[in-house]
Short mmCIF file of C-alpha atoms and ligand atoms in Angstrom, two decimals:
data_model
loop_
_atom_site.label_atom_id
_atom_site.label_comp_id
_atom_site.label_asym_id
_atom_site.label_seq_id
_atom_site.Cartn_x
_atom_site.Cartn_y
_atom_site.Cartn_z
CA UNK A 1 -39.30 -32.57 -105.12
CA UNK A 2 -40.78 -35.87 -103.67
CA UNK A 3 -43.54 -33.82 -102.24
CA UNK A 4 -44.36 -32.40 -105.63
CA UNK A 5 -44.43 -35.72 -107.26
CA UNK A 6 -46.71 -37.12 -104.59
CA UNK A 7 -49.05 -34.21 -105.06
CA UNK A 8 -49.04 -34.88 -108.85
CA UNK A 9 -49.79 -38.58 -108.17
CA UNK A 10 -52.47 -37.60 -105.75
CA UNK A 11 -54.12 -35.21 -108.12
CA UNK A 12 -54.00 -37.77 -110.86
CA UNK A 13 -55.70 -40.55 -108.65
CA UNK A 14 -58.36 -38.23 -107.01
CA UNK A 15 -59.00 -36.22 -110.27
CA UNK A 16 -58.59 -33.01 -108.36
CA UNK A 17 -56.27 -30.27 -109.21
CA UNK A 18 -53.68 -29.66 -106.66
CA UNK A 19 -51.33 -26.64 -107.01
CA UNK A 20 -47.98 -28.36 -107.16
CA UNK A 21 -45.98 -25.28 -106.68
CA UNK A 22 -47.80 -24.59 -103.40
CA UNK A 23 -46.85 -28.03 -102.23
CA UNK A 24 -43.15 -27.42 -102.96
CA UNK A 25 -42.66 -24.63 -100.56
CA UNK A 26 -39.33 -23.59 -99.52
CA UNK A 27 -37.39 -24.41 -102.73
CA UNK A 28 -34.96 -21.91 -104.02
CA UNK A 29 -34.66 -21.59 -107.69
CA UNK A 30 -32.48 -18.97 -109.67
CA UNK A 31 -33.24 -17.03 -112.87
CA UNK A 32 -31.13 -14.77 -115.12
CA UNK A 33 -32.88 -11.69 -116.19
CA UNK A 34 -31.70 -9.02 -118.61
CA UNK A 35 -31.06 -5.52 -117.35
CA UNK A 36 -31.80 -3.51 -120.47
CA UNK A 37 -34.11 -0.48 -119.77
CA UNK A 38 -36.75 -1.38 -117.23
CA UNK A 39 -36.22 -5.18 -117.66
CA UNK A 40 -34.66 -6.02 -114.42
CA UNK A 41 -37.12 -4.30 -112.08
CA UNK A 42 -40.09 -5.66 -113.85
CA UNK A 43 -38.47 -9.07 -113.61
CA UNK A 44 -37.92 -8.69 -109.86
CA UNK A 45 -41.45 -7.43 -109.31
CA UNK A 46 -42.80 -10.51 -111.02
CA UNK A 47 -40.62 -12.85 -109.19
CA UNK A 48 -41.55 -11.25 -105.81
CA UNK A 49 -45.29 -11.81 -106.54
CA UNK A 50 -44.58 -15.52 -107.34
CA UNK A 51 -42.54 -15.91 -104.19
CA UNK A 52 -45.40 -14.51 -102.07
CA UNK A 53 -47.88 -16.72 -103.79
CA UNK A 54 -45.88 -20.03 -103.40
CA UNK A 55 -43.49 -19.67 -100.48
CA UNK A 56 -40.48 -20.40 -102.62
CA UNK A 57 -37.56 -18.16 -103.06
CA UNK A 58 -35.78 -17.00 -106.10
CA UNK A 59 -32.32 -15.72 -106.74
CA UNK A 60 -32.22 -13.22 -109.43
CA UNK A 61 -29.11 -12.70 -111.41
CA UNK A 62 -28.32 -10.38 -114.30
CA UNK A 63 -26.84 -11.07 -117.58
CA UNK A 64 -24.81 -8.94 -119.96
CA UNK A 65 -26.75 -6.31 -121.99
CA UNK A 66 -25.52 -7.47 -125.30
CA UNK A 67 -27.18 -10.51 -126.60
CA UNK A 68 -23.92 -11.76 -128.09
CA UNK A 69 -22.12 -11.55 -124.83
CA UNK A 70 -25.01 -13.27 -123.10
CA UNK A 71 -24.94 -16.13 -125.51
CA UNK A 72 -21.33 -16.70 -124.86
CA UNK A 73 -21.72 -16.64 -121.10
CA UNK A 74 -24.82 -19.05 -121.25
CA UNK A 75 -22.83 -21.31 -123.59
CA UNK A 76 -20.15 -21.60 -121.16
CA UNK A 77 -22.37 -22.36 -118.15
CA UNK A 78 -24.53 -24.89 -120.02
CA UNK A 79 -21.67 -26.72 -121.78
CA UNK A 80 -20.26 -27.28 -118.31
CA UNK A 81 -23.60 -28.93 -117.36
CA UNK A 82 -23.75 -26.57 -114.38
CA UNK A 83 -27.01 -26.63 -112.42
CA UNK A 84 -26.68 -23.33 -110.64
CA UNK A 85 -29.02 -21.46 -112.98
CA UNK A 86 -32.41 -22.90 -113.26
CA UNK A 87 -34.08 -20.48 -115.63
CA UNK A 88 -32.52 -18.80 -118.62
CA UNK A 89 -33.90 -15.93 -120.67
CA UNK A 90 -33.18 -16.81 -124.17
CA UNK A 91 -33.28 -14.84 -127.35
CA UNK A 92 -35.79 -15.78 -130.23
CA UNK A 93 -32.65 -16.82 -132.27
CA UNK A 94 -31.32 -19.33 -129.89
CA UNK A 95 -33.67 -22.33 -129.82
CA UNK A 96 -31.50 -24.00 -132.46
CA UNK A 97 -28.19 -23.13 -130.81
CA UNK A 98 -29.00 -23.88 -127.16
CA UNK A 99 -32.27 -26.00 -127.35
CA UNK A 100 -30.69 -29.32 -126.32
CA UNK A 101 -29.87 -27.91 -122.79
CA UNK A 102 -33.46 -27.15 -121.93
CA UNK A 103 -36.46 -29.24 -120.66
CA UNK A 104 -39.59 -29.73 -122.73
CA UNK A 105 -41.91 -27.21 -121.11
CA UNK A 106 -45.01 -28.85 -122.72
CA UNK A 107 -44.47 -31.53 -120.00
CA UNK A 108 -45.00 -28.99 -117.29
CA UNK A 109 -47.34 -26.24 -118.69
CA UNK A 110 -50.94 -26.95 -119.81
CA UNK A 111 -51.61 -27.00 -123.45
CA UNK A 112 -54.34 -24.51 -123.30
CA UNK A 113 -51.88 -21.99 -121.64
CA UNK A 114 -49.30 -22.62 -124.39
CA UNK A 115 -52.07 -22.11 -127.14
CA UNK A 116 -52.73 -18.64 -125.97
CA UNK A 117 -49.44 -17.49 -127.56
CA UNK A 118 -48.62 -16.73 -131.07
CA UNK A 119 -48.30 -20.06 -132.95
CA UNK A 120 -45.30 -18.76 -134.96
CA UNK A 121 -43.40 -18.09 -131.73
CA UNK A 122 -44.26 -21.44 -130.30
CA UNK A 123 -43.08 -23.17 -133.43
CA UNK A 124 -39.96 -21.12 -133.41
CA UNK A 125 -39.35 -22.41 -129.79
CA UNK A 126 -39.92 -25.92 -130.65
CA UNK A 127 -36.96 -28.03 -131.34
CA UNK A 128 -37.23 -31.66 -132.38
CA UNK A 129 -40.83 -31.71 -130.88
CA UNK A 130 -39.70 -30.21 -127.59
CA UNK A 131 -41.00 -26.70 -126.47
CA UNK A 132 -37.55 -25.33 -125.13
CA UNK A 133 -38.86 -21.83 -124.15
CA UNK A 134 -42.04 -20.21 -123.08
CA UNK A 135 -42.58 -16.89 -125.00
CA UNK A 136 -42.12 -13.89 -122.55
CA UNK A 137 -42.21 -10.89 -124.83
CA UNK A 138 -41.85 -10.30 -128.53
CA UNK A 139 -39.88 -7.37 -130.19
CA UNK A 140 -39.73 -5.62 -133.52
CA UNK A 141 -37.52 -2.67 -134.60
CA UNK A 142 -39.43 0.70 -134.78
CA UNK A 143 -38.56 4.28 -135.56
CA UNK A 144 -38.80 6.76 -132.77
CA UNK A 145 -39.01 10.46 -133.41
CA UNK A 146 -39.35 13.86 -131.68
CA UNK A 147 -42.72 15.32 -132.43
CA UNK A 148 -41.76 18.77 -131.08
CA UNK A 149 -38.75 19.03 -133.44
CA UNK A 150 -40.56 17.67 -136.58
CA UNK A 151 -43.12 20.36 -136.01
CA UNK A 152 -40.63 23.13 -135.32
CA UNK A 153 -38.81 22.31 -138.65
CA UNK A 154 -41.84 21.64 -140.48
CA UNK A 155 -40.65 18.06 -141.27
CA UNK A 156 -43.02 15.13 -142.04
CA UNK A 157 -42.71 11.78 -140.53
CA UNK A 158 -40.32 10.11 -143.06
CA UNK A 159 -41.65 7.02 -144.96
CA UNK A 160 -38.48 6.13 -147.01
CA UNK A 161 -34.80 6.00 -145.71
CA UNK A 162 -33.99 8.64 -148.16
CA UNK A 163 -36.57 10.98 -146.68
CA UNK A 164 -35.20 10.05 -143.20
CA UNK A 165 -31.78 10.96 -144.34
CA UNK A 166 -33.03 14.46 -145.42
CA UNK A 167 -35.29 15.11 -142.39
CA UNK A 168 -32.37 14.17 -140.01
CA UNK A 169 -30.02 16.58 -141.91
CA UNK A 170 -32.50 19.38 -141.70
CA UNK A 171 -33.23 19.06 -137.91
CA UNK A 172 -29.56 18.43 -137.10
CA UNK A 173 -28.38 21.59 -139.07
CA UNK A 174 -30.96 23.68 -137.19
CA UNK A 175 -30.15 22.41 -133.79
CA UNK A 176 -26.36 22.82 -134.34
CA UNK A 177 -26.89 26.28 -135.54
CA UNK A 178 -29.00 26.99 -132.38
CA UNK A 179 -25.88 25.95 -130.34
CA UNK A 180 -26.32 22.28 -129.37
CA UNK A 181 -23.03 20.75 -130.59
CA UNK A 182 -24.00 17.29 -129.33
CA UNK A 183 -27.12 17.00 -131.40
CA UNK A 184 -27.42 14.14 -134.04
CA UNK A 185 -30.04 13.31 -136.63
CA UNK A 186 -30.33 9.70 -136.30
CA UNK A 187 -29.05 7.11 -133.72
CA UNK A 188 -29.23 3.26 -134.09
CA UNK A 189 -27.00 0.17 -133.11
CA UNK A 190 -23.89 0.15 -135.14
CA UNK A 191 -21.64 -2.03 -132.90
CA UNK A 192 -20.25 -5.27 -134.34
CA UNK A 193 -22.74 -7.67 -132.46
CA UNK A 194 -26.26 -9.07 -132.91
CA UNK A 195 -27.96 -5.74 -132.68
CA UNK A 196 -26.26 -4.75 -135.86
CA UNK A 197 -27.48 -7.79 -137.61
CA UNK A 198 -31.04 -6.72 -136.66
CA UNK A 199 -30.66 -3.07 -137.95
CA UNK A 200 -28.95 -4.17 -141.22
CA UNK A 201 -31.53 -6.87 -141.92
CA UNK A 202 -34.23 -4.15 -141.63
CA UNK A 203 -32.39 -1.92 -144.18
CA UNK A 204 -31.92 -4.79 -146.66
CA UNK A 205 -35.47 -6.20 -146.27
CA UNK A 206 -36.92 -2.69 -146.68
CA UNK A 207 -35.10 -2.49 -150.01
CA UNK A 208 -36.56 -5.92 -150.93
CA UNK A 209 -33.19 -7.41 -150.59
CA UNK A 210 -34.03 -10.71 -148.95
CA UNK A 211 -33.25 -11.96 -145.45
CA UNK A 212 -29.46 -13.05 -145.71
CA UNK A 213 -30.14 -16.76 -146.07
CA UNK A 214 -33.58 -17.74 -147.33
CA UNK A 215 -35.86 -20.30 -145.74
CA UNK A 216 -34.74 -22.89 -148.34
CA UNK A 217 -31.08 -22.45 -147.40
CA UNK A 218 -30.01 -20.26 -150.34
CA UNK A 219 -27.35 -17.60 -149.57
CA UNK A 220 -29.14 -14.48 -150.82
CA UNK A 221 -27.30 -11.61 -149.25
CA UNK A 222 -25.10 -10.63 -152.21
CA UNK A 223 -27.74 -8.72 -154.34
CA UNK A 224 -28.10 -5.24 -155.71
CA UNK A 225 -30.94 -4.20 -153.39
CA UNK A 226 -28.95 -5.32 -150.28
CA UNK A 227 -25.88 -3.46 -151.64
CA UNK A 228 -27.77 -0.33 -152.06
CA UNK A 229 -29.29 -0.55 -148.57
CA UNK A 230 -25.94 -1.10 -146.90
CA UNK A 231 -24.20 1.65 -148.84
CA UNK A 232 -26.92 4.14 -147.94
CA UNK A 233 -26.52 3.37 -144.36
CA UNK A 234 -22.69 3.88 -144.57
CA UNK A 235 -23.40 7.48 -145.65
CA UNK A 236 -24.99 8.19 -142.25
CA UNK A 237 -21.85 7.47 -140.16
CA UNK A 238 -20.18 10.72 -139.44
CA UNK A 239 -22.94 12.81 -141.09
CA UNK A 240 -26.40 12.32 -139.44
CA UNK A 241 -25.08 9.81 -136.90
CA UNK A 242 -21.78 10.19 -134.77
CA UNK A 243 -18.72 8.27 -135.70
CA UNK A 244 -19.35 6.63 -132.28
CA UNK A 245 -22.38 4.87 -133.62
CA UNK A 246 -19.93 2.13 -134.74
CA UNK A 247 -19.87 1.21 -130.97
CA UNK A 248 -23.52 1.83 -130.08
CA UNK A 249 -25.74 -0.94 -128.85
CA UNK A 250 -29.54 -0.25 -127.86
CA UNK A 251 -28.65 1.49 -124.55
CA UNK A 252 -26.18 3.89 -126.04
CA UNK A 253 -28.63 4.90 -128.75
CA UNK A 254 -31.37 5.45 -126.13
CA UNK A 255 -29.04 7.38 -123.92
CA UNK A 256 -28.45 9.84 -126.73
CA UNK A 257 -32.13 10.12 -127.86
CA UNK A 258 -33.52 10.30 -124.29
CA UNK A 259 -31.27 13.05 -123.21
CA UNK A 260 -32.73 14.96 -126.17
CA UNK A 261 -29.79 14.89 -128.43
CA UNK A 262 -31.19 13.19 -131.50
CA UNK A 263 -34.24 13.64 -133.91
CA UNK A 264 -34.68 9.99 -134.73
CA UNK A 265 -33.77 6.70 -133.21
CA UNK A 266 -34.17 3.01 -134.31
CA UNK A 267 -34.82 0.83 -131.19
CA UNK A 268 -37.13 -1.87 -129.74
CA UNK A 269 -40.40 -0.98 -127.92
CA UNK A 270 -38.97 -1.04 -124.51
CA UNK A 271 -37.50 2.39 -125.25
CA UNK A 272 -41.02 3.76 -125.39
CA UNK A 273 -41.88 3.31 -121.58
CA UNK A 274 -38.26 4.61 -120.73
CA UNK A 275 -38.60 7.68 -122.87
CA UNK A 276 -42.05 8.36 -121.42
CA UNK A 277 -41.01 7.88 -117.73
CA UNK A 278 -41.48 10.80 -115.39
CA UNK A 279 -37.95 11.89 -115.28
CA UNK A 280 -37.36 11.66 -118.99
CA UNK A 281 -36.30 14.87 -120.70
CA UNK A 282 -38.24 13.93 -123.88
CA UNK A 283 -41.45 12.78 -122.05
CA UNK A 284 -44.57 13.89 -124.13
CA UNK A 285 -42.50 14.77 -127.08
CA UNK A 286 -41.96 11.40 -128.72
CA UNK A 287 -43.86 9.11 -131.12
CA UNK A 288 -43.15 5.88 -132.98
CA UNK A 289 -43.82 4.55 -136.47
CA UNK A 290 -42.98 1.71 -138.77
CA UNK A 291 -39.26 1.89 -139.90
CA UNK A 292 -38.96 3.58 -143.41
CA UNK A 293 -39.18 1.82 -146.64
CA UNK A 294 -36.11 1.50 -149.03
CA UNK A 295 -37.52 3.94 -151.62
CA UNK A 296 -41.12 3.90 -152.93
CA UNK A 297 -40.73 0.34 -154.24
CA UNK A 298 -39.68 -0.92 -150.75
CA UNK A 299 -41.47 -2.05 -147.74
CA UNK A 300 -41.91 -0.98 -144.18
CA UNK A 301 -40.38 -3.70 -142.01
CA UNK A 302 -38.78 -4.38 -138.62
CA UNK A 303 -36.75 -7.25 -137.38
CA UNK A 304 -38.40 -9.81 -135.26
CA UNK A 305 -36.77 -10.18 -131.76
CA UNK A 306 -38.03 -11.25 -128.46
CA UNK A 307 -37.25 -13.37 -125.47
CA UNK A 308 -38.33 -16.66 -123.95
CA UNK A 309 -37.89 -18.34 -120.51
CA UNK A 310 -36.29 -21.79 -120.51
CA UNK A 311 -35.60 -24.21 -117.89
CA UNK A 312 -32.21 -25.95 -117.64
CA UNK A 313 -31.87 -29.75 -118.01
CA UNK A 314 -29.30 -29.46 -115.26
CA UNK A 315 -31.81 -27.87 -112.82
CA UNK A 316 -32.50 -29.71 -109.63
CA UNK A 317 -35.95 -28.45 -109.42
CA UNK A 318 -37.45 -28.30 -112.99
CA UNK A 319 -40.93 -28.59 -111.81
CA UNK A 320 -40.81 -25.56 -109.54
CA UNK A 321 -38.71 -23.58 -112.11
CA UNK A 322 -41.37 -24.31 -114.74
CA UNK A 323 -43.96 -23.09 -112.43
CA UNK A 324 -42.18 -19.76 -112.07
CA UNK A 325 -41.82 -19.65 -115.94
CA UNK A 326 -45.51 -20.28 -116.26
CA UNK A 327 -46.19 -17.48 -113.86
CA UNK A 328 -43.86 -14.97 -115.50
CA UNK A 329 -45.15 -15.56 -118.97
CA UNK A 330 -48.85 -15.55 -117.98
CA UNK A 331 -51.55 -13.28 -119.29
CA UNK A 332 -51.54 -11.12 -116.14
CA UNK A 333 -47.79 -10.69 -115.98
CA UNK A 334 -47.42 -10.02 -119.78
CA UNK A 335 -50.31 -7.34 -119.23
CA UNK A 336 -48.41 -5.73 -116.53
CA UNK A 337 -45.14 -5.70 -118.31
CA UNK A 338 -46.89 -4.17 -121.42
CA UNK A 339 -48.33 -1.39 -119.33
CA UNK A 340 -45.26 -0.65 -117.28
CA UNK A 341 -42.48 -1.40 -119.56
CA UNK A 342 -44.03 -1.34 -123.11
CA UNK A 343 -43.02 -4.99 -123.73
CA UNK A 344 -44.90 -6.56 -126.43
CA UNK A 345 -47.15 -9.46 -125.35
CA UNK A 346 -46.83 -12.87 -127.03
CA UNK A 347 -50.51 -13.55 -126.08
CA UNK A 348 -52.55 -12.24 -128.96
CA UNK A 349 -55.68 -11.35 -126.87
CA UNK A 350 -53.69 -8.69 -125.12
CA UNK A 351 -53.40 -6.71 -128.35
CA UNK A 352 -57.10 -5.78 -127.85
CA UNK A 353 -56.79 -5.14 -124.11
CA UNK A 354 -58.19 -1.68 -123.24
CA UNK A 355 -55.85 -1.11 -120.28
CA UNK A 356 -52.66 -1.75 -122.50
CA UNK A 357 -54.25 0.54 -125.17
CA UNK A 358 -55.01 3.23 -122.77
CA UNK A 359 -51.27 3.01 -121.36
CA UNK A 360 -49.42 2.49 -124.48
CA UNK A 361 -51.57 3.09 -127.57
CA UNK A 362 -48.87 2.26 -130.06
CA UNK A 363 -49.02 -1.46 -128.93
CA UNK A 364 -52.33 -2.18 -130.65
CA UNK A 365 -51.72 0.55 -133.37
CA UNK A 366 -48.58 -1.09 -134.68
CA UNK A 367 -49.91 -4.65 -134.45
CA UNK A 368 -49.48 -5.21 -138.10
CA UNK A 369 -45.83 -4.15 -137.93
CA UNK A 370 -45.16 -6.50 -135.07
CA UNK A 371 -46.84 -9.62 -136.52
CA UNK A 372 -45.28 -9.16 -139.92
CA UNK A 373 -41.72 -8.57 -138.59
CA UNK A 374 -38.93 -10.20 -140.65
CA UNK A 375 -37.17 -13.16 -138.96
CA UNK A 376 -33.52 -13.64 -138.86
CA UNK A 377 -32.39 -16.78 -140.64
CA UNK A 378 -31.93 -18.72 -137.27
CA UNK A 379 -34.41 -21.53 -138.17
CA UNK A 380 -32.70 -22.74 -141.29
CA UNK A 381 -29.07 -22.22 -140.07
CA UNK A 382 -29.86 -23.88 -136.80
CA UNK A 383 -26.82 -24.19 -134.60
CA UNK A 384 -24.77 -22.41 -137.08
CA UNK A 385 -26.71 -19.19 -136.76
CA UNK A 386 -24.34 -17.23 -134.54
CA UNK A 387 -21.53 -17.98 -137.14
CA UNK A 388 -23.69 -16.70 -139.96
CA UNK A 389 -24.80 -13.51 -138.01
CA UNK A 390 -21.34 -12.63 -136.87
CA UNK A 391 -20.07 -13.13 -140.50
CA UNK A 392 -22.90 -10.79 -141.52
CA UNK A 393 -22.49 -8.01 -138.87
CA UNK A 394 -18.68 -7.92 -139.57
CA UNK A 395 -19.23 -7.42 -143.31
CA UNK A 396 -21.75 -4.60 -142.47
CA UNK A 397 -19.48 -3.12 -139.85
CA UNK A 398 -16.63 -3.12 -142.21
CA UNK A 399 -18.58 -1.26 -144.73
CA UNK A 400 -20.00 1.28 -142.20
CA UNK A 401 -16.42 1.89 -141.05
CA UNK A 402 -15.21 2.59 -144.70
CA UNK A 403 -13.33 -0.62 -145.16
CA UNK A 404 -14.60 -1.51 -148.61
CA UNK A 405 -17.81 -0.92 -150.17
CA UNK A 406 -21.02 -3.16 -149.67
CA UNK A 407 -20.46 -4.65 -153.21
CA UNK A 408 -17.04 -5.90 -152.35
CA UNK A 409 -17.92 -6.91 -148.67
CA UNK A 410 -21.14 -8.66 -149.50
CA UNK A 411 -19.40 -10.59 -152.20
CA UNK A 412 -16.84 -11.98 -149.70
CA UNK A 413 -19.65 -12.57 -147.28
CA UNK A 414 -21.56 -14.74 -149.75
CA UNK A 415 -18.34 -16.95 -150.16
CA UNK A 416 -18.01 -17.22 -146.49
CA UNK A 417 -21.70 -18.08 -145.91
CA UNK A 418 -21.45 -20.72 -148.65
CA UNK A 419 -18.56 -22.30 -146.83
CA UNK A 420 -20.28 -22.22 -143.42
CA UNK A 421 -23.47 -23.73 -145.13
CA UNK A 422 -21.48 -26.75 -146.34
CA UNK A 423 -22.74 -26.22 -149.82
CA UNK A 424 -26.18 -25.02 -148.78
CA UNK A 425 -27.06 -28.26 -146.63
CA UNK A 426 -26.63 -26.25 -143.31
C1 GLC B 1 -33.38 -7.35 -128.55
C2 GLC B 1 -34.19 -8.46 -129.35
C3 GLC B 1 -33.27 -9.58 -129.56
C4 GLC B 1 -32.15 -9.24 -130.39
C5 GLC B 1 -31.32 -8.14 -129.64
C6 GLC B 1 -30.24 -7.61 -130.40
O1 GLC B 1 -33.24 -7.67 -127.31
O2 GLC B 1 -35.38 -8.76 -128.61
O3 GLC B 1 -34.14 -10.57 -130.25
O4 GLC B 1 -31.40 -10.25 -130.63
O5 GLC B 1 -32.25 -7.00 -129.38
O6 GLC B 1 -29.46 -6.67 -129.84
#
């Protein structure tokens, strides 16, 4: 620590750049990495390269797959002011909830490096003027489908949810008749957690039904288009999707799709690299497209997701931790992760990178979908976002489970959200 400060002072005096991390050899920092899909392995590889370059060591720990469970765990650790974890992997919806626990990374990372990233994500990660997370990768919901089965059944890629429903029914009926009892038309995320908020926001937005709470704080969720969207999704449970979908998160959906037992899947881009891996039964037989519209007057959309790296205020080595964050979120690391794990870069220039295009052509092809993704209302609802989201996913989950229709459940949700909003002031 003292060494690093000395180095920084020296460089200021002499006007020469000294690599501060190289001065701070022998420091140990810890990072929490997610283990969904290839996430953990790619994190470990990036960390190992930084260790080799700096002589520091890193303790990599994992976190629960469900972002909802992860938030609960992080809140516990951070609220206790514990310094054992230096670097947190934080969801795009958390800056307003957890921001006060993290250092301002703009004090450690050069502005020209920060400026390489999408300004909207930098803005999202800035709380009261402090950059609480460096963008690591972005996310948007997309539609996966089986090219071989669509061809076999003469089905076009669906452009509306209504078309998807029919296409899924057709392929499922054929596959069941051919003897595959475990085959389903469409898999997605129906568990009562943050992932369902993402899926259901896509249905609603695709029907022009708004985004639950609007940027001005208005609770908009109880409207006819939203009702229509959720009621349509409820018809899928037990028909084109298994009853068990009510307990599916990302990895459960991917498990069914990747083992060859579903025609369509809603998931994030990471599922592409996993589905195309050498040992994947569906390798070479999948494609991706924007999610369907809610009828011909609707729009193609996808929920904006993504992850940032943040340094704890309770860290004993914030400079070294910030150096690792800078390394992991850099151009070269994001490029490697996009090629090997199909994680979407947050650095705009990488969308025209020929190596990424050659490895995963859908990344530049769906650029418009990614940059126009619909944001969850985390900015306007701030630290109340998790309360809002859980009220929303519970209302949707009840409807999907057959406990009341969307009109009834969205009306009670509206009342509840108004209460949480303290009369729209948030
Ligand atoms: C993905 C997204 C994240 C979202 C989560 C929901 O990890 O990147 O933003 O909250 O899925 O399950």
